[in-house]
Short mmCIF file of the N, C-alpha and C atoms (twelve columns), coordinates in Angstrom:
data_MODEL
# 
_entry.id   MODEL 
# 
loop_
_atom_site.group_PDB 
_atom_site.id 
_atom_site.type_symbol 
_atom_site.label_atom_id 
_atom_site.label_alt_id 
_atom_site.label_comp_id 
_atom_site.label_asym_id 
_atom_site.label_seq_id 
_atom_site.Cartn_x 
_atom_site.Cartn_y 
_atom_site.Cartn_z 
_atom_site.pdbx_PDB_model_num 
ATOM 1   N N  . MET A 1   0.844   -1.176  0.000   1 
ATOM 2   C CA . MET A 1   0.000   0.000   0.000   1 
ATOM 3   C C  . MET A 1   0.892   1.244   0.000   1 
ATOM 4   N N  . ALA A 2   0.690   2.086   -0.971  1 
ATOM 5   C CA . ALA A 2   1.456   3.319   -1.071  1 
ATOM 6   C C  . ALA A 2   0.583   4.487   -0.640  1 
ATOM 7   N N  . LEU A 3   1.245   5.539   -0.159  1 
ATOM 8   C CA . LEU A 3   0.531   6.749   0.234   1 
ATOM 9   C C  . LEU A 3   0.639   7.778   -0.886  1 
ATOM 10  N N  . ILE A 4   -0.484  8.401   -1.167  1 
ATOM 11  C CA . ILE A 4   -0.525  9.446   -2.183  1 
ATOM 12  C C  . ILE A 4   -1.170  10.685  -1.573  1 
ATOM 13  N N  . LYS A 5   -1.024  11.821  -2.266  1 
ATOM 14  C CA . LYS A 5   -1.642  13.061  -1.805  1 
ATOM 15  C C  . LYS A 5   -3.051  13.171  -2.360  1 
ATOM 16  N N  . CYS A 6   -3.970  13.595  -1.510  1 
ATOM 17  C CA . CYS A 6   -5.329  13.878  -1.954  1 
ATOM 18  C C  . CYS A 6   -5.275  15.140  -2.816  1 
ATOM 19  N N  . PRO A 7   -5.860  15.125  -4.012  1 
ATOM 20  C CA . PRO A 7   -5.816  16.303  -4.877  1 
ATOM 21  C C  . PRO A 7   -6.584  17.500  -4.315  1 
ATOM 22  N N  . GLU A 8   -7.481  17.249  -3.369  1 
ATOM 23  C CA . GLU A 8   -8.304  18.312  -2.808  1 
ATOM 24  C C  . GLU A 8   -7.661  18.963  -1.589  1 
ATOM 25  N N  . CYS A 9   -7.263  18.130  -0.583  1 
ATOM 26  C CA . CYS A 9   -6.765  18.697  0.685   1 
ATOM 27  C C  . CYS A 9   -5.272  18.465  0.914   1 
ATOM 28  N N  . SER A 10  -4.618  17.723  0.038   1 
ATOM 29  C CA . SER A 10  -3.185  17.433  0.092   1 
ATOM 30  C C  . SER A 10  -2.755  16.544  1.259   1 
ATOM 31  N N  . ASN A 11  -3.676  15.975  2.013   1 
ATOM 32  C CA . ASN A 11  -3.319  15.006  3.056   1 
ATOM 33  C C  . ASN A 11  -2.919  13.688  2.406   1 
ATOM 34  N N  . LYS A 12  -2.099  12.915  3.141   1 
ATOM 35  C CA . LYS A 12  -1.671  11.621  2.623   1 
ATOM 36  C C  . LYS A 12  -2.767  10.586  2.889   1 
ATOM 37  N N  . ILE A 13  -3.077  9.844   1.821   1 
ATOM 38  C CA . ILE A 13  -4.086  8.786   1.936   1 
ATOM 39  C C  . ILE A 13  -3.595  7.556   1.176   1 
ATOM 40  N N  . SER A 14  -4.233  6.438   1.406   1 
ATOM 41  C CA . SER A 14  -3.893  5.200   0.720   1 
ATOM 42  C C  . SER A 14  -4.212  5.316   -0.763  1 
ATOM 43  N N  . ASP A 15  -3.367  4.686   -1.579  1 
ATOM 44  C CA . ASP A 15  -3.646  4.691   -3.021  1 
ATOM 45  C C  . ASP A 15  -4.838  3.786   -3.369  1 
ATOM 46  N N  . LYS A 16  -5.283  2.989   -2.406  1 
ATOM 47  C CA . LYS A 16  -6.447  2.120   -2.603  1 
ATOM 48  C C  . LYS A 16  -7.750  2.802   -2.174  1 
ATOM 49  N N  . ALA A 17  -7.653  3.937   -1.504  1 
ATOM 50  C CA . ALA A 17  -8.844  4.623   -0.991  1 
ATOM 51  C C  . ALA A 17  -9.700  5.140   -2.143  1 
ATOM 52  N N  . LYS A 18  -10.995 4.927   -2.006  1 
ATOM 53  C CA . LYS A 18  -11.927 5.438   -3.006  1 
ATOM 54  C C  . LYS A 18  -12.355 6.853   -2.665  1 
ATOM 55  N N  . LYS A 19  -12.146 7.204   -1.415  1 
ATOM 56  C CA . LYS A 19  -12.595 8.511   -0.929  1 
ATOM 57  C C  . LYS A 19  -11.598 8.987   0.124   1 
ATOM 58  N N  . CYS A 20  -11.276 10.265  0.124   1 
ATOM 59  C CA . CYS A 20  -10.368 10.829  1.127   1 
ATOM 60  C C  . CYS A 20  -11.066 10.836  2.489   1 
ATOM 61  N N  . PRO A 21  -10.448 10.237  3.524   1 
ATOM 62  C CA . PRO A 21  -11.081 10.225  4.848   1 
ATOM 63  C C  . PRO A 21  -11.078 11.609  5.510   1 
ATOM 64  N N  . HIS A 22  -10.259 12.526  5.021   1 
ATOM 65  C CA . HIS A 22  -10.146 13.861  5.622   1 
ATOM 66  C C  . HIS A 22  -11.169 14.850  5.054   1 
ATOM 67  N N  . CYS A 23  -11.264 14.899  3.725   1 
ATOM 68  C CA . CYS A 23  -12.144 15.913  3.119   1 
ATOM 69  C C  . CYS A 23  -13.326 15.316  2.360   1 
ATOM 70  N N  . GLY A 24  -13.305 14.007  2.147   1 
ATOM 71  C CA . GLY A 24  -14.412 13.359  1.451   1 
ATOM 72  C C  . GLY A 24  -14.295 13.369  -0.064  1 
ATOM 73  N N  . TYR A 25  -13.156 13.847  -0.574  1 
ATOM 74  C CA . TYR A 25  -12.958 13.882  -2.019  1 
ATOM 75  C C  . TYR A 25  -13.013 12.453  -2.569  1 
ATOM 76  N N  . ILE A 26  -13.788 12.242  -3.609  1 
ATOM 77  C CA . ILE A 26  -13.927 10.913  -4.209  1 
ATOM 78  C C  . ILE A 26  -12.819 10.733  -5.235  1 
ATOM 79  N N  . MET A 27  -12.008 9.708   -5.005  1 
ATOM 80  C CA . MET A 27  -10.839 9.475   -5.850  1 
ATOM 81  C C  . MET A 27  -11.222 8.907   -7.222  1 
ATOM 82  N N  . GLU A 28  -12.155 7.959   -7.241  1 
ATOM 83  C CA . GLU A 28  -12.588 7.394   -8.521  1 
ATOM 84  C C  . GLU A 28  -13.631 8.307   -9.128  1 
ATOM 85  N N  . ARG A 29  -13.434 8.654   -10.366 1 
ATOM 86  C CA . ARG A 29  -14.342 9.581   -11.046 1 
ATOM 87  C C  . ARG A 29  -14.812 9.008   -12.361 1 
ATOM 88  N N  . LYS A 30  -15.974 9.444   -12.753 1 
ATOM 89  C CA . LYS A 30  -16.419 9.235   -14.122 1 
ATOM 90  C C  . LYS A 30  -16.831 10.593  -14.650 1 
ATOM 91  N N  . TYR A 31  -16.879 10.706  -15.947 1 
ATOM 92  C CA . TYR A 31  -17.147 11.999  -16.551 1 
ATOM 93  C C  . TYR A 31  -18.449 11.954  -17.351 1 
ATOM 94  N N  . CYS A 32  -19.191 13.033  -17.231 1 
ATOM 95  C CA . CYS A 32  -20.464 13.152  -17.936 1 
ATOM 96  C C  . CYS A 32  -20.194 13.227  -19.439 1 
ATOM 97  N N  . PRO A 33  -20.834 12.370  -20.240 1 
ATOM 98  C CA . PRO A 33  -20.604 12.422  -21.684 1 
ATOM 99  C C  . PRO A 33  -21.214 13.657  -22.350 1 
ATOM 100 N N  . LYS A 34  -22.128 14.309  -21.655 1 
ATOM 101 C CA . LYS A 34  -22.796 15.476  -22.230 1 
ATOM 102 C C  . LYS A 34  -22.013 16.769  -21.974 1 
ATOM 103 N N  . CYS A 35  -21.591 16.981  -20.702 1 
ATOM 104 C CA . CYS A 35  -20.937 18.258  -20.374 1 
ATOM 105 C C  . CYS A 35  -19.490 18.101  -19.912 1 
ATOM 106 N N  . GLY A 36  -19.032 16.870  -19.625 1 
ATOM 107 C CA . GLY A 36  -17.652 16.642  -19.217 1 
ATOM 108 C C  . GLY A 36  -17.388 16.815  -17.732 1 
ATOM 109 N N  . GLU A 37  -18.408 17.066  -16.932 1 
ATOM 110 C CA . GLU A 37  -18.261 17.252  -15.485 1 
ATOM 111 C C  . GLU A 37  -17.720 15.977  -14.840 1 
ATOM 112 N N  . ALA A 38  -16.721 16.133  -13.921 1 
ATOM 113 C CA . ALA A 38  -16.200 14.999  -13.158 1 
ATOM 114 C C  . ALA A 38  -17.191 14.666  -12.046 1 
ATOM 115 N N  . LEU A 39  -17.555 13.386  -11.968 1 
ATOM 116 C CA . LEU A 39  -18.573 12.956  -11.008 1 
ATOM 117 C C  . LEU A 39  -18.084 11.736  -10.230 1 
ATOM 118 N N  . ALA A 40  -18.754 11.473  -9.123  1 
ATOM 119 C CA . ALA A 40  -18.456 10.274  -8.349  1 
ATOM 120 C C  . ALA A 40  -18.748 9.053   -9.214  1 
ATOM 121 N N  . ILE A 41  -17.985 7.994   -8.996  1 
ATOM 122 C CA . ILE A 41  -18.109 6.794   -9.805  1 
ATOM 123 C C  . ILE A 41  -19.505 6.180   -9.731  1 
ATOM 124 N N  . ASP A 42  -20.203 6.378   -8.610  1 
ATOM 125 C CA . ASP A 42  -21.533 5.796   -8.458  1 
ATOM 126 C C  . ASP A 42  -22.671 6.785   -8.749  1 
ATOM 127 N N  . ALA A 43  -22.342 7.935   -9.335  1 
ATOM 128 C CA . ALA A 43  -23.369 8.939   -9.646  1 
ATOM 129 C C  . ALA A 43  -24.334 8.394   -10.695 1 
ATOM 130 N N  . ARG A 44  -25.610 8.671   -10.483 1 
ATOM 131 C CA . ARG A 44  -26.629 8.219   -11.433 1 
ATOM 132 C C  . ARG A 44  -27.041 9.323   -12.397 1 
ATOM 133 N N  . ALA A 45  -26.752 10.565  -12.015 1 
ATOM 134 C CA . ALA A 45  -27.074 11.703  -12.865 1 
ATOM 135 C C  . ALA A 45  -26.004 12.772  -12.676 1 
ATOM 136 N N  . CYS A 46  -25.799 13.580  -13.689 1 
ATOM 137 C CA . CYS A 46  -24.819 14.663  -13.622 1 
ATOM 138 C C  . CYS A 46  -25.397 15.808  -12.786 1 
ATOM 139 N N  . SER A 47  -24.589 16.309  -11.862 1 
ATOM 140 C CA . SER A 47  -25.048 17.402  -11.003 1 
ATOM 141 C C  . SER A 47  -25.063 18.741  -11.741 1 
ATOM 142 N N  . LYS A 48  -24.354 18.825  -12.863 1 
ATOM 143 C CA . LYS A 48  -24.290 20.069  -13.609 1 
ATOM 144 C C  . LYS A 48  -25.388 20.178  -14.678 1 
ATOM 145 N N  . CYS A 49  -25.529 19.136  -15.506 1 
ATOM 146 C CA . CYS A 49  -26.486 19.223  -16.615 1 
ATOM 147 C C  . CYS A 49  -27.666 18.255  -16.476 1 
ATOM 148 N N  . ALA A 50  -27.686 17.462  -15.415 1 
ATOM 149 C CA . ALA A 50  -28.760 16.509  -15.109 1 
ATOM 150 C C  . ALA A 50  -28.831 15.337  -16.091 1 
ATOM 151 N N  . TYR A 51  -27.717 15.072  -16.799 1 
ATOM 152 C CA . TYR A 51  -27.672 13.906  -17.684 1 
ATOM 153 C C  . TYR A 51  -27.906 12.654  -16.849 1 
ATOM 154 N N  . ASN A 52  -28.795 11.772  -17.306 1 
ATOM 155 C CA . ASN A 52  -29.157 10.565  -16.570 1 
ATOM 156 C C  . ASN A 52  -28.357 9.377   -17.108 1 
ATOM 157 N N  . PHE A 53  -27.423 8.861   -16.286 1 
ATOM 158 C CA . PHE A 53  -26.615 7.708   -16.694 1 
ATOM 159 C C  . PHE A 53  -27.469 6.455   -16.815 1 
ATOM 160 N N  . MET A 54  -28.568 6.386   -16.091 1 
ATOM 161 C CA . MET A 54  -29.423 5.205   -16.123 1 
ATOM 162 C C  . MET A 54  -30.121 5.060   -17.472 1 
ATOM 163 N N  . GLU A 55  -30.311 6.147   -18.217 1 
ATOM 164 C CA . GLU A 55  -30.920 6.053   -19.536 1 
ATOM 165 C C  . GLU A 55  -30.038 5.253   -20.474 1 
ATOM 166 N N  . ASP A 56  -28.705 5.367   -20.321 1 
ATOM 167 C CA . ASP A 56  -27.790 4.585   -21.139 1 
ATOM 168 C C  . ASP A 56  -27.953 3.101   -20.851 1 
ATOM 169 N N  . VAL A 57  -28.143 2.775   -19.580 1 
ATOM 170 C CA . VAL A 57  -28.286 1.376   -19.187 1 
ATOM 171 C C  . VAL A 57  -29.609 0.824   -19.692 1 
ATOM 172 N N  . MET A 58  -30.649 1.630   -19.632 1 
ATOM 173 C CA . MET A 58  -31.992 1.175   -19.988 1 
ATOM 174 C C  . MET A 58  -32.295 1.332   -21.482 1 
ATOM 175 N N  . ALA A 59  -31.400 1.944   -22.244 1 
ATOM 176 C CA . ALA A 59  -31.661 2.166   -23.667 1 
ATOM 177 C C  . ALA A 59  -31.784 0.840   -24.397 1 
ATOM 178 N N  . PRO A 60  -32.680 0.762   -25.369 1 
ATOM 179 C CA . PRO A 60  -32.824 -0.485  -26.111 1 
ATOM 180 C C  . PRO A 60  -31.563 -0.784  -26.908 1 
ATOM 181 N N  . ARG A 61  -31.232 -2.032  -26.957 1 
ATOM 182 C CA . ARG A 61  -30.046 -2.468  -27.698 1 
ATOM 183 C C  . ARG A 61  -30.342 -2.396  -29.194 1 
ATOM 184 N N  . PRO A 62  -29.327 -2.079  -29.995 1 
ATOM 185 C CA . PRO A 62  -29.558 -2.006  -31.435 1 
ATOM 186 C C  . PRO A 62  -29.856 -3.391  -32.007 1 
ATOM 187 N N  . SER A 63  -30.649 -3.414  -33.049 1 
ATOM 188 C CA . SER A 63  -30.976 -4.673  -33.714 1 
ATOM 189 C C  . SER A 63  -29.806 -5.080  -34.597 1 
ATOM 190 N N  . TYR A 64  -29.530 -6.364  -34.631 1 
ATOM 191 C CA . TYR A 64  -28.440 -6.856  -35.464 1 
ATOM 192 C C  . TYR A 64  -28.927 -7.248  -36.849 1 
ATOM 193 N N  . LYS A 65  -30.227 -7.085  -37.089 1 
ATOM 194 C CA . LYS A 65  -30.757 -7.383  -38.407 1 
ATOM 195 C C  . LYS A 65  -30.443 -6.206  -39.321 1 
ATOM 196 N N  . SER A 66  -29.837 -6.500  -40.450 1 
ATOM 197 C CA . SER A 66  -29.505 -5.420  -41.369 1 
ATOM 198 C C  . SER A 66  -30.722 -5.085  -42.223 1 
ATOM 199 N N  . GLU A 67  -30.578 -4.033  -42.992 1 
ATOM 200 C CA . GLU A 67  -31.678 -3.620  -43.854 1 
ATOM 201 C C  . GLU A 67  -31.890 -4.621  -44.990 1 
ATOM 202 N N  . ASN A 68  -30.910 -5.490  -45.242 1 
ATOM 203 C CA . ASN A 68  -31.025 -6.483  -46.304 1 
ATOM 204 C C  . ASN A 68  -31.513 -7.828  -45.792 1 
ATOM 205 N N  . TYR A 69  -31.984 -7.879  -44.562 1 
ATOM 206 C CA . TYR A 69  -32.441 -9.131  -43.967 1 
ATOM 207 C C  . TYR A 69  -33.586 -9.736  -44.779 1 
ATOM 208 N N  . GLY A 70  -34.557 -8.927  -45.156 1 
ATOM 209 C CA . GLY A 70  -35.689 -9.410  -45.941 1 
ATOM 210 C C  . GLY A 70  -35.248 -9.942  -47.294 1 
ATOM 211 N N  . LEU A 71  -34.270 -9.280  -47.909 1 
ATOM 212 C CA . LEU A 71  -33.748 -9.716  -49.195 1 
ATOM 213 C C  . LEU A 71  -33.045 -11.065 -49.062 1 
ATOM 214 N N  . ALA A 72  -32.327 -11.262 -47.967 1 
ATOM 215 C CA . ALA A 72  -31.643 -12.534 -47.735 1 
ATOM 216 C C  . ALA A 72  -32.650 -13.663 -47.549 1 
ATOM 217 N N  . ILE A 73  -33.716 -13.406 -46.808 1 
ATOM 218 C CA . ILE A 73  -34.756 -14.417 -46.612 1 
ATOM 219 C C  . ILE A 73  -35.439 -14.718 -47.949 1 
ATOM 220 N N  . ALA A 74  -35.706 -13.690 -48.751 1 
ATOM 221 C CA . ALA A 74  -36.322 -13.895 -50.068 1 
ATOM 222 C C  . ALA A 74  -35.418 -14.751 -50.955 1 
ATOM 223 N N  . ALA A 75  -34.111 -14.513 -50.904 1 
ATOM 224 C CA . ALA A 75  -33.170 -15.309 -51.696 1 
ATOM 225 C C  . ALA A 75  -33.162 -16.758 -51.223 1 
ATOM 226 N N  . LEU A 76  -33.218 -16.957 -49.929 1 
ATOM 227 C CA . LEU A 76  -33.224 -18.306 -49.378 1 
ATOM 228 C C  . LEU A 76  -34.494 -19.052 -49.790 1 
ATOM 229 N N  . ILE A 77  -35.626 -18.388 -49.700 1 
ATOM 230 C CA . ILE A 77  -36.887 -19.018 -50.074 1 
ATOM 231 C C  . ILE A 77  -36.938 -19.271 -51.586 1 
ATOM 232 N N  . SER A 78  -36.456 -18.317 -52.367 1 
ATOM 233 C CA . SER A 78  -36.481 -18.503 -53.821 1 
ATOM 234 C C  . SER A 78  -35.540 -19.613 -54.270 1 
ATOM 235 N N  . SER A 79  -34.559 -19.948 -53.453 1 
ATOM 236 C CA . SER A 79  -33.665 -21.056 -53.814 1 
ATOM 237 C C  . SER A 79  -34.390 -22.395 -53.742 1 
ATOM 238 N N  . LEU A 80  -35.585 -22.399 -53.188 1 
ATOM 239 C CA . LEU A 80  -36.415 -23.610 -53.187 1 
ATOM 240 C C  . LEU A 80  -37.051 -23.867 -54.551 1 
ATOM 241 N N  . ILE A 81  -37.111 -22.864 -55.414 1 
ATOM 242 C CA . ILE A 81  -37.824 -22.989 -56.687 1 
ATOM 243 C C  . ILE A 81  -37.200 -24.069 -57.576 1 
ATOM 244 N N  . ALA A 82  -35.889 -24.080 -57.718 1 
ATOM 245 C CA . ALA A 82  -35.241 -25.051 -58.604 1 
ATOM 246 C C  . ALA A 82  -35.499 -26.493 -58.178 1 
ATOM 247 N N  . PRO A 83  -35.310 -26.858 -56.907 1 
ATOM 248 C CA . PRO A 83  -35.582 -28.254 -56.565 1 
ATOM 249 C C  . PRO A 83  -37.061 -28.627 -56.672 1 
ATOM 250 N N  . VAL A 84  -37.953 -27.666 -56.441 1 
ATOM 251 C CA . VAL A 84  -39.384 -27.963 -56.581 1 
ATOM 252 C C  . VAL A 84  -39.714 -28.216 -58.049 1 
ATOM 253 N N  . ILE A 85  -39.185 -27.398 -58.953 1 
ATOM 254 C CA . ILE A 85  -39.409 -27.600 -60.386 1 
ATOM 255 C C  . ILE A 85  -38.825 -28.948 -60.814 1 
ATOM 256 N N  . SER A 86  -37.631 -29.254 -60.341 1 
ATOM 257 C CA . SER A 86  -37.001 -30.534 -60.653 1 
ATOM 258 C C  . SER A 86  -37.849 -31.699 -60.160 1 
ATOM 259 N N  . LEU A 87  -38.380 -31.568 -58.959 1 
ATOM 260 C CA . LEU A 87  -39.225 -32.614 -58.393 1 
ATOM 261 C C  . LEU A 87  -40.489 -32.819 -59.234 1 
ATOM 262 N N  . VAL A 88  -41.149 -31.729 -59.579 1 
ATOM 263 C CA . VAL A 88  -42.382 -31.801 -60.363 1 
ATOM 264 C C  . VAL A 88  -42.096 -32.396 -61.745 1 
ATOM 265 N N  . LEU A 89  -41.056 -31.940 -62.423 1 
ATOM 266 C CA . LEU A 89  -40.735 -32.458 -63.760 1 
ATOM 267 C C  . LEU A 89  -40.373 -33.938 -63.712 1 
ATOM 268 N N  . SER A 90  -39.655 -34.340 -62.687 1 
ATOM 269 C CA . SER A 90  -39.299 -35.759 -62.565 1 
ATOM 270 C C  . SER A 90  -40.533 -36.624 -62.388 1 
ATOM 271 N N  . ILE A 91  -41.474 -36.157 -61.581 1 
ATOM 272 C CA . ILE A 91  -42.713 -36.905 -61.378 1 
ATOM 273 C C  . ILE A 91  -43.520 -36.959 -62.682 1 
ATOM 274 N N  . VAL A 92  -43.588 -35.833 -63.406 1 
ATOM 275 C CA . VAL A 92  -44.318 -35.792 -64.683 1 
ATOM 276 C C  . VAL A 92  -43.690 -36.760 -65.683 1 
ATOM 277 N N  . VAL A 93  -42.369 -36.739 -65.818 1 
ATOM 278 C CA . VAL A 93  -41.685 -37.639 -66.750 1 
ATOM 279 C C  . VAL A 93  -41.917 -39.091 -66.354 1 
ATOM 280 N N  . LEU A 94  -41.894 -39.358 -65.058 1 
ATOM 281 C CA . LEU A 94  -42.118 -40.713 -64.571 1 
ATOM 282 C C  . LEU A 94  -43.540 -41.192 -64.905 1 
ATOM 283 N N  . VAL A 95  -44.528 -40.328 -64.719 1 
ATOM 284 C CA . VAL A 95  -45.922 -40.686 -64.994 1 
ATOM 285 C C  . VAL A 95  -46.157 -40.862 -66.496 1 
ATOM 286 N N  . ILE A 96  -45.608 -39.969 -67.293 1 
ATOM 287 C CA . ILE A 96  -45.803 -40.035 -68.751 1 
ATOM 288 C C  . ILE A 96  -45.137 -41.284 -69.331 1 
ATOM 289 N N  . ASN A 97  -43.970 -41.615 -68.841 1 
ATOM 290 C CA . ASN A 97  -43.198 -42.721 -69.390 1 
ATOM 291 C C  . ASN A 97  -43.296 -43.970 -68.516 1 
ATOM 292 N N  . LYS A 98  -44.496 -44.363 -68.192 1 
ATOM 293 C CA . LYS A 98  -44.694 -45.548 -67.347 1 
ATOM 294 C C  . LYS A 98  -44.087 -46.793 -67.981 1 
ATOM 295 N N  . GLU A 99  -44.266 -46.900 -69.224 1 
ATOM 296 C CA . GLU A 99  -43.909 -48.130 -69.913 1 
ATOM 297 C C  . GLU A 99  -42.543 -48.027 -70.589 1 
ATOM 298 N N  . GLN A 100 -41.764 -47.036 -70.272 1 
ATOM 299 C CA . GLN A 100 -40.480 -46.844 -70.949 1 
ATOM 300 C C  . GLN A 100 -39.365 -47.623 -70.250 1 
ATOM 301 N N  . GLU A 101 -38.159 -47.306 -70.661 1 
ATOM 302 C CA . GLU A 101 -36.975 -47.998 -70.172 1 
ATOM 303 C C  . GLU A 101 -36.787 -47.813 -68.671 1 
ATOM 304 N N  . LYS A 102 -36.083 -48.777 -68.110 1 
ATOM 305 C CA . LYS A 102 -35.768 -48.697 -66.678 1 
ATOM 306 C C  . LYS A 102 -34.795 -47.567 -66.400 1 
ATOM 307 N N  . SER A 103 -33.943 -47.242 -67.352 1 
ATOM 308 C CA . SER A 103 -32.952 -46.186 -67.124 1 
ATOM 309 C C  . SER A 103 -33.634 -44.832 -66.910 1 
ATOM 310 N N  . ILE A 104 -34.716 -44.577 -67.639 1 
ATOM 311 C CA . ILE A 104 -35.453 -43.319 -67.467 1 
ATOM 312 C C  . ILE A 104 -36.113 -43.295 -66.091 1 
ATOM 313 N N  . LYS A 105 -36.696 -44.448 -65.724 1 
ATOM 314 C CA . LYS A 105 -37.321 -44.519 -64.403 1 
ATOM 315 C C  . LYS A 105 -36.285 -44.334 -63.301 1 
ATOM 316 N N  . SER A 106 -35.120 -44.935 -63.467 1 
ATOM 317 C CA . SER A 106 -34.056 -44.807 -62.459 1 
ATOM 318 C C  . SER A 106 -33.606 -43.357 -62.321 1 
ATOM 319 N N  . LEU A 107 -33.452 -42.681 -63.468 1 
ATOM 320 C CA . LEU A 107 -33.057 -41.267 -63.433 1 
ATOM 321 C C  . LEU A 107 -34.131 -40.420 -62.765 1 
ATOM 322 N N  . CYS A 108 -35.389 -40.701 -63.035 1 
ATOM 323 C CA . CYS A 108 -36.486 -39.947 -62.419 1 
ATOM 324 C C  . CYS A 108 -36.516 -40.159 -60.915 1 
ATOM 325 N N  . PHE A 109 -36.359 -41.422 -60.488 1 
ATOM 326 C CA . PHE A 109 -36.338 -41.689 -59.045 1 
ATOM 327 C C  . PHE A 109 -35.141 -41.011 -58.370 1 
ATOM 328 N N  . ALA A 110 -33.992 -41.003 -59.051 1 
ATOM 329 C CA . ALA A 110 -32.806 -40.328 -58.503 1 
ATOM 330 C C  . ALA A 110 -33.063 -38.819 -58.390 1 
ATOM 331 N N  . ALA A 111 -33.672 -38.238 -59.436 1 
ATOM 332 C CA . ALA A 111 -33.971 -36.799 -59.411 1 
ATOM 333 C C  . ALA A 111 -34.976 -36.467 -58.319 1 
ATOM 334 N N  . ILE A 112 -35.991 -37.313 -58.170 1 
ATOM 335 C CA . ILE A 112 -37.001 -37.094 -57.128 1 
ATOM 336 C C  . ILE A 112 -36.355 -37.158 -55.750 1 
ATOM 337 N N  . THR A 113 -35.520 -38.164 -55.546 1 
ATOM 338 C CA . THR A 113 -34.850 -38.330 -54.248 1 
ATOM 339 C C  . THR A 113 -33.941 -37.141 -53.943 1 
ATOM 340 N N  . LEU A 114 -33.124 -36.750 -54.903 1 
ATOM 341 C CA . LEU A 114 -32.210 -35.624 -54.680 1 
ATOM 342 C C  . LEU A 114 -32.977 -34.315 -54.468 1 
ATOM 343 N N  . SER A 115 -34.032 -34.116 -55.228 1 
ATOM 344 C CA . SER A 115 -34.838 -32.902 -55.058 1 
ATOM 345 C C  . SER A 115 -35.474 -32.855 -53.678 1 
ATOM 346 N N  . ALA A 116 -36.002 -33.994 -53.242 1 
ATOM 347 C CA . ALA A 116 -36.630 -34.052 -51.920 1 
ATOM 348 C C  . ALA A 116 -35.604 -33.771 -50.820 1 
ATOM 349 N N  . ILE A 117 -34.407 -34.337 -50.959 1 
ATOM 350 C CA . ILE A 117 -33.349 -34.085 -49.965 1 
ATOM 351 C C  . ILE A 117 -32.968 -32.607 -49.960 1 
ATOM 352 N N  . GLU A 118 -32.825 -32.026 -51.144 1 
ATOM 353 C CA . GLU A 118 -32.461 -30.602 -51.226 1 
ATOM 354 C C  . GLU A 118 -33.544 -29.715 -50.618 1 
ATOM 355 N N  . ILE A 119 -34.795 -30.030 -50.909 1 
ATOM 356 C CA . ILE A 119 -35.905 -29.254 -50.334 1 
ATOM 357 C C  . ILE A 119 -35.891 -29.364 -48.813 1 
ATOM 358 N N  . PHE A 120 -35.650 -30.559 -48.307 1 
ATOM 359 C CA . PHE A 120 -35.587 -30.767 -46.854 1 
ATOM 360 C C  . PHE A 120 -34.513 -29.873 -46.225 1 
ATOM 361 N N  . PHE A 121 -33.311 -29.884 -46.803 1 
ATOM 362 C CA . PHE A 121 -32.233 -29.077 -46.226 1 
ATOM 363 C C  . PHE A 121 -32.470 -27.579 -46.405 1 
ATOM 364 N N  . GLN A 122 -33.121 -27.187 -47.485 1 
ATOM 365 C CA . GLN A 122 -33.465 -25.772 -47.666 1 
ATOM 366 C C  . GLN A 122 -34.441 -25.324 -46.583 1 
ATOM 367 N N  . ILE A 123 -35.429 -26.163 -46.292 1 
ATOM 368 C CA . ILE A 123 -36.401 -25.813 -45.246 1 
ATOM 369 C C  . ILE A 123 -35.717 -25.729 -43.889 1 
ATOM 370 N N  . ILE A 124 -34.808 -26.648 -43.598 1 
ATOM 371 C CA . ILE A 124 -34.032 -26.592 -42.349 1 
ATOM 372 C C  . ILE A 124 -33.228 -25.290 -42.292 1 
ATOM 373 N N  . GLY A 125 -32.616 -24.900 -43.412 1 
ATOM 374 C CA . GLY A 125 -31.857 -23.642 -43.472 1 
ATOM 375 C C  . GLY A 125 -32.726 -22.430 -43.215 1 
ATOM 376 N N  . ILE A 126 -33.913 -22.425 -43.781 1 
ATOM 377 C CA . ILE A 126 -34.843 -21.307 -43.574 1 
ATOM 378 C C  . ILE A 126 -35.262 -21.230 -42.110 1 
ATOM 379 N N  . ILE A 127 -35.552 -22.379 -41.517 1 
ATOM 380 C CA . ILE A 127 -35.943 -22.397 -40.101 1 
ATOM 381 C C  . ILE A 127 -34.816 -21.858 -39.220 1 
ATOM 382 N N  . PHE A 128 -33.579 -22.301 -39.460 1 
ATOM 383 C CA . PHE A 128 -32.452 -21.800 -38.659 1 
ATOM 384 C C  . PHE A 128 -32.226 -20.310 -38.886 1 
ATOM 385 N N  . ALA A 129 -32.373 -19.856 -40.123 1 
ATOM 386 C CA . ALA A 129 -32.199 -18.424 -40.411 1 
ATOM 387 C C  . ALA A 129 -33.230 -17.594 -39.658 1 
ATOM 388 N N  . LEU A 130 -34.461 -18.071 -39.614 1 
ATOM 389 C CA . LEU A 130 -35.505 -17.327 -38.907 1 
ATOM 390 C C  . LEU A 130 -35.321 -17.381 -37.399 1 
ATOM 391 N N  . ILE A 131 -34.863 -18.515 -36.890 1 
ATOM 392 C CA . ILE A 131 -34.667 -18.647 -35.437 1 
ATOM 393 C C  . ILE A 131 -33.478 -17.830 -34.968 1 
ATOM 394 N N  . LEU A 132 -32.364 -17.886 -35.688 1 
ATOM 395 C CA . LEU A 132 -31.137 -17.227 -35.233 1 
ATOM 396 C C  . LEU A 132 -31.168 -15.727 -35.420 1 
ATOM 397 N N  . ASN A 133 -32.035 -15.230 -36.243 1 
ATOM 398 C CA . ASN A 133 -32.099 -13.782 -36.429 1 
ATOM 399 C C  . ASN A 133 -33.396 -13.311 -35.904 1 
# 
């Protein structure tokens, strides 16, 4: 523990003291962001301009959603269009070509399966995007 001089009364006090025991000078200070007045560390309002420090604490937090949030969601939803079209066309080709080669049927079933998987993961992505933002 070192001894320092109080800036107000010049008496020696502990460097750990928050307040001078002789004159009451508060060693820890904060400054008003509005007028620059030096205030006690636990002050709730500025004694000079009446700035309320509690308003800063109670102020609403800024939103992290950008102005392009809606555009991003629209892009995500529109990315569902291609697999849905692929799914529909594969089903149509499968129905039209009932009696055709097995290779066409195999390709249609593969397209249907892949489209369904892609749609599933797109929906999961949309749900996470909506939940996390």
